PDB file of C-alpha atoms in Angstrom:
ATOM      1  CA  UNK A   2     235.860 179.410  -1.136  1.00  0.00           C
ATOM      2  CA  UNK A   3     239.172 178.073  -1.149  1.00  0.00           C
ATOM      3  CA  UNK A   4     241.653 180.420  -0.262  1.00  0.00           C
ATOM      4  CA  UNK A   5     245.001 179.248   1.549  1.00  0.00           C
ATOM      5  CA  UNK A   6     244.806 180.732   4.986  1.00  0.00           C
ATOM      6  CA  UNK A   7     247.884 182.277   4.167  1.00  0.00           C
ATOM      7  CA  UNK A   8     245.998 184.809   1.908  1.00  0.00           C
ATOM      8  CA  UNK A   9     242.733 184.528   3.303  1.00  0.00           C
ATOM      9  CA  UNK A  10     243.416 188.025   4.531  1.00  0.00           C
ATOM     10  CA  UNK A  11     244.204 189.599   1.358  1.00  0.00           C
ATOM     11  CA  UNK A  12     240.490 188.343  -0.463  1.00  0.00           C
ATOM     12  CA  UNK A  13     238.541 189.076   2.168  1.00  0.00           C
ATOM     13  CA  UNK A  14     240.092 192.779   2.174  1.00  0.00           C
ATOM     14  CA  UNK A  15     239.942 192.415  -1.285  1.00  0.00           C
ATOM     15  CA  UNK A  16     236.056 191.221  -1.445  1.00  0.00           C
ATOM     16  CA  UNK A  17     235.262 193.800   1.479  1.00  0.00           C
ATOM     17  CA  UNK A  18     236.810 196.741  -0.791  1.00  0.00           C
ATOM     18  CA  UNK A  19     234.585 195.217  -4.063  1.00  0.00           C
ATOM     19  CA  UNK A  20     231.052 195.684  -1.838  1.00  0.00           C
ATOM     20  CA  UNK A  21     231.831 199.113   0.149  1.00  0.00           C
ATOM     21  CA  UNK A  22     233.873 200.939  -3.265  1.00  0.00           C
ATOM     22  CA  UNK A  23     233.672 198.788  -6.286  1.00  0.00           C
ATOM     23  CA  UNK A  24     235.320 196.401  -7.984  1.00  0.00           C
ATOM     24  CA  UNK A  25     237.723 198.575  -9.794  1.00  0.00           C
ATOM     25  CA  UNK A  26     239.392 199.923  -6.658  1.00  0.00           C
ATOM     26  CA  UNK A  27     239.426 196.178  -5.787  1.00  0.00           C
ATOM     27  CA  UNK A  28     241.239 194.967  -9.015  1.00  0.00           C
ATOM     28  CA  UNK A  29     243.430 198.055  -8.660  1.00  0.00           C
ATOM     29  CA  UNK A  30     244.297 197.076  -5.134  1.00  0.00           C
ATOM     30  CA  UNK A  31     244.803 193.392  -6.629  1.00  0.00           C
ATOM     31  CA  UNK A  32     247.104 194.005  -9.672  1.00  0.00           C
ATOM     32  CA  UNK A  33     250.407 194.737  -7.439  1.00  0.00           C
ATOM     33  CA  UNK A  34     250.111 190.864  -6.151  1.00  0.00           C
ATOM     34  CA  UNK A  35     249.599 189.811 -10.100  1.00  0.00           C
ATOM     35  CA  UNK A  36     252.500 191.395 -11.108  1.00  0.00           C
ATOM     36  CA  UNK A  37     255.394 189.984  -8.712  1.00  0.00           C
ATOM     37  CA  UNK A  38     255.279 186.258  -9.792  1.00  0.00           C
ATOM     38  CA  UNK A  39     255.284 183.781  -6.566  1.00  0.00           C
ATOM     39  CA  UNK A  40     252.980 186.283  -4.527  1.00  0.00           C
ATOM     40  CA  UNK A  41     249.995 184.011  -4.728  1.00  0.00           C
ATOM     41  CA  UNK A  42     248.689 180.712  -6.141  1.00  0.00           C
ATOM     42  CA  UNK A  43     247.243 180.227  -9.271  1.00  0.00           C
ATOM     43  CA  UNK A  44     243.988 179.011  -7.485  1.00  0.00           C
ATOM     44  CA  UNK A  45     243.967 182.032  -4.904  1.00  0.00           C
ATOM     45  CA  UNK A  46     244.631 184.181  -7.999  1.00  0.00           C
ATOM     46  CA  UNK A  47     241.481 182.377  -9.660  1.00  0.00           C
ATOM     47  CA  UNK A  48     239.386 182.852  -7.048  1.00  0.00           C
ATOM     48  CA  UNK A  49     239.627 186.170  -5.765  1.00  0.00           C
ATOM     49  CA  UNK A  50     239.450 187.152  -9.987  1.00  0.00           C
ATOM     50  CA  UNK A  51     236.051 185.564  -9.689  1.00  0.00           C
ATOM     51  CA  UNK A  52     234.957 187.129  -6.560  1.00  0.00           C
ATOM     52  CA  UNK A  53     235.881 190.503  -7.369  1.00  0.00           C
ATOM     53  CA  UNK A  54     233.835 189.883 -10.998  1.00  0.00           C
ATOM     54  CA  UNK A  55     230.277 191.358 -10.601  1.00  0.00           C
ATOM     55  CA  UNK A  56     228.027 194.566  -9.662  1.00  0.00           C
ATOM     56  CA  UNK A  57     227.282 193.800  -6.354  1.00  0.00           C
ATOM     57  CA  UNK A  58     228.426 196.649  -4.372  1.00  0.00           C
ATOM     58  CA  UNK A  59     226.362 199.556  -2.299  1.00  0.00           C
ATOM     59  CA  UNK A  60     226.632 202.141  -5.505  1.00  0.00           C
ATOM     60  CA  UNK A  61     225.734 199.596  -8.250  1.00  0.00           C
ATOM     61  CA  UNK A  62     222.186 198.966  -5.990  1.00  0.00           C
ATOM     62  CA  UNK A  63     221.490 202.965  -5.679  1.00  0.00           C
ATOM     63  CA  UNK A  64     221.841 202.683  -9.325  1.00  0.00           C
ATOM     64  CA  UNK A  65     219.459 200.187  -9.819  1.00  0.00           C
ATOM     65  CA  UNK A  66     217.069 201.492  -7.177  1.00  0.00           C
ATOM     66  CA  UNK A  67     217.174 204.946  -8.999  1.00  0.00           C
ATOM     67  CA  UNK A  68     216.224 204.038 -12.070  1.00  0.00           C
ATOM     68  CA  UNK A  69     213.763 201.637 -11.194  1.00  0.00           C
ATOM     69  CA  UNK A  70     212.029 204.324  -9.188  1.00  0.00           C
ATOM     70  CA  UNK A  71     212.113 206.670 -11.813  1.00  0.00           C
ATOM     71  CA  UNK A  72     209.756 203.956 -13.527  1.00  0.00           C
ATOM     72  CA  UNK A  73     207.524 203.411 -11.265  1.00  0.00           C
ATOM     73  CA  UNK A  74     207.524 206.490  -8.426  1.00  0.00           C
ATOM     74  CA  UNK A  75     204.349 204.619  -6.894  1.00  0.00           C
ATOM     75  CA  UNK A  76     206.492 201.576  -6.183  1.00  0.00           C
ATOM     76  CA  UNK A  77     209.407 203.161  -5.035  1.00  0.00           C
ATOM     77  CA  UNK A  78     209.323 202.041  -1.117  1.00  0.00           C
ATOM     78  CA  UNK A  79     208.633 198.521  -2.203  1.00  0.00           C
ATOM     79  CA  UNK A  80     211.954 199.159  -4.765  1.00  0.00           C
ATOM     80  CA  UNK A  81     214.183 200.239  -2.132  1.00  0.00           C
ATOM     81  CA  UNK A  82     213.118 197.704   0.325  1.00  0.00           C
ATOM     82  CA  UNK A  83     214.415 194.990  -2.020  1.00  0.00           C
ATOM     83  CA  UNK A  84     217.519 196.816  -2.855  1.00  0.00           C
ATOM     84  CA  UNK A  85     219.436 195.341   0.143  1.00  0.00           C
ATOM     85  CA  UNK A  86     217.962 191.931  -0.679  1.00  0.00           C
ATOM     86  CA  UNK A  87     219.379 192.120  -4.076  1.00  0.00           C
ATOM     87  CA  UNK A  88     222.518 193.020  -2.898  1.00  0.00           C
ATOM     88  CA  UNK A  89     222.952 190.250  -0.733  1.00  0.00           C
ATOM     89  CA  UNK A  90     221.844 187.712  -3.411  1.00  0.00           C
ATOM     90  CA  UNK A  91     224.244 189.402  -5.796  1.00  0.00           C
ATOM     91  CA  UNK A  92     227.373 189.147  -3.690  1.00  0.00           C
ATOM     92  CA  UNK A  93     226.153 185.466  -3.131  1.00  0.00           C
ATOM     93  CA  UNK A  94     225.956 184.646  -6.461  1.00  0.00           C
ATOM     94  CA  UNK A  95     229.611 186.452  -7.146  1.00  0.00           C
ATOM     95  CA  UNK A  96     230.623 184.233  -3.939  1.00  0.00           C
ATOM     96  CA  UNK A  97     229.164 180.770  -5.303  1.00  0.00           C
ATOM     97  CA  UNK A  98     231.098 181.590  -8.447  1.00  0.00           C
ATOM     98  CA  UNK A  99     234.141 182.218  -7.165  1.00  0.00           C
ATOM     99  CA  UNK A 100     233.666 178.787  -4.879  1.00  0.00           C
ATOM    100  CA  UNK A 101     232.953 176.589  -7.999  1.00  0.00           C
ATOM    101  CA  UNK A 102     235.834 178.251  -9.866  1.00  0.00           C
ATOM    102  CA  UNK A 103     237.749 177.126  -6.529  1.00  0.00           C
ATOM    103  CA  UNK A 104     236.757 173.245  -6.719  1.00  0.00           C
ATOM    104  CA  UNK A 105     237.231 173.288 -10.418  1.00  0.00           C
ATOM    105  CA  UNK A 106     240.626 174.503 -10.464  1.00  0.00           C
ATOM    106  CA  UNK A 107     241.884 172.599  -7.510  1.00  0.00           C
ATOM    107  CA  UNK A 108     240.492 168.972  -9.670  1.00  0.00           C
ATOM    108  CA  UNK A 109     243.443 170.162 -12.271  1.00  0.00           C
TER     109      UNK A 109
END
């Protein structure tokens, strides 16, 4: 993704606390190292802001699972099945943006 070593730590706690909680106890956990300047790169900051941006966590997939059943009860195996797949292509995609923001920032 791009993350110094140095506070590779930090994002994936950070990331890891986005997909088991949410991202608001992430960002909460976050906004300590955002306010004591010199903490962490502008590019580290950058990226983990991207990574923690996004729905994909276990609660936001029961969500969608839910009401999607509630639509079609007939379907709802096939719906849950697919809830784990979405999940991982969500957190993926949050990933892949947080990567791109990465290689953009470190061009400047």
């Amino acid at each position: 993704m791009g993350v110094d070593w140095s506070d590779a730590n930090l994002a994936g706690s950070l990331i890891g606390q986005k997909l088991a909680i949410n991202e608001f106890v992430a960002y909460l956990n976050f906004s300590p190292y955002l306010q004591t300047s010199g903490t962490l790169d502008v590019k580290t900051i950058a990226i983990i802001s991207f990574a923690l941006c996004g729905f994909a966590n276990f609660g936001s997939i029961g969500v969608v699972v839910g009401a999607f059943s509630a639509i079609s009860p007939k379907r709802a195996p096939e719906i849950a099945q697919l809830g784990l797949r979405a999940l991982a292509a969500a957190t993926l995609s949050n990933l892949m943006s947080a990567t791109i923001a990465g290689f953009f920032i470190g061009l400047a």
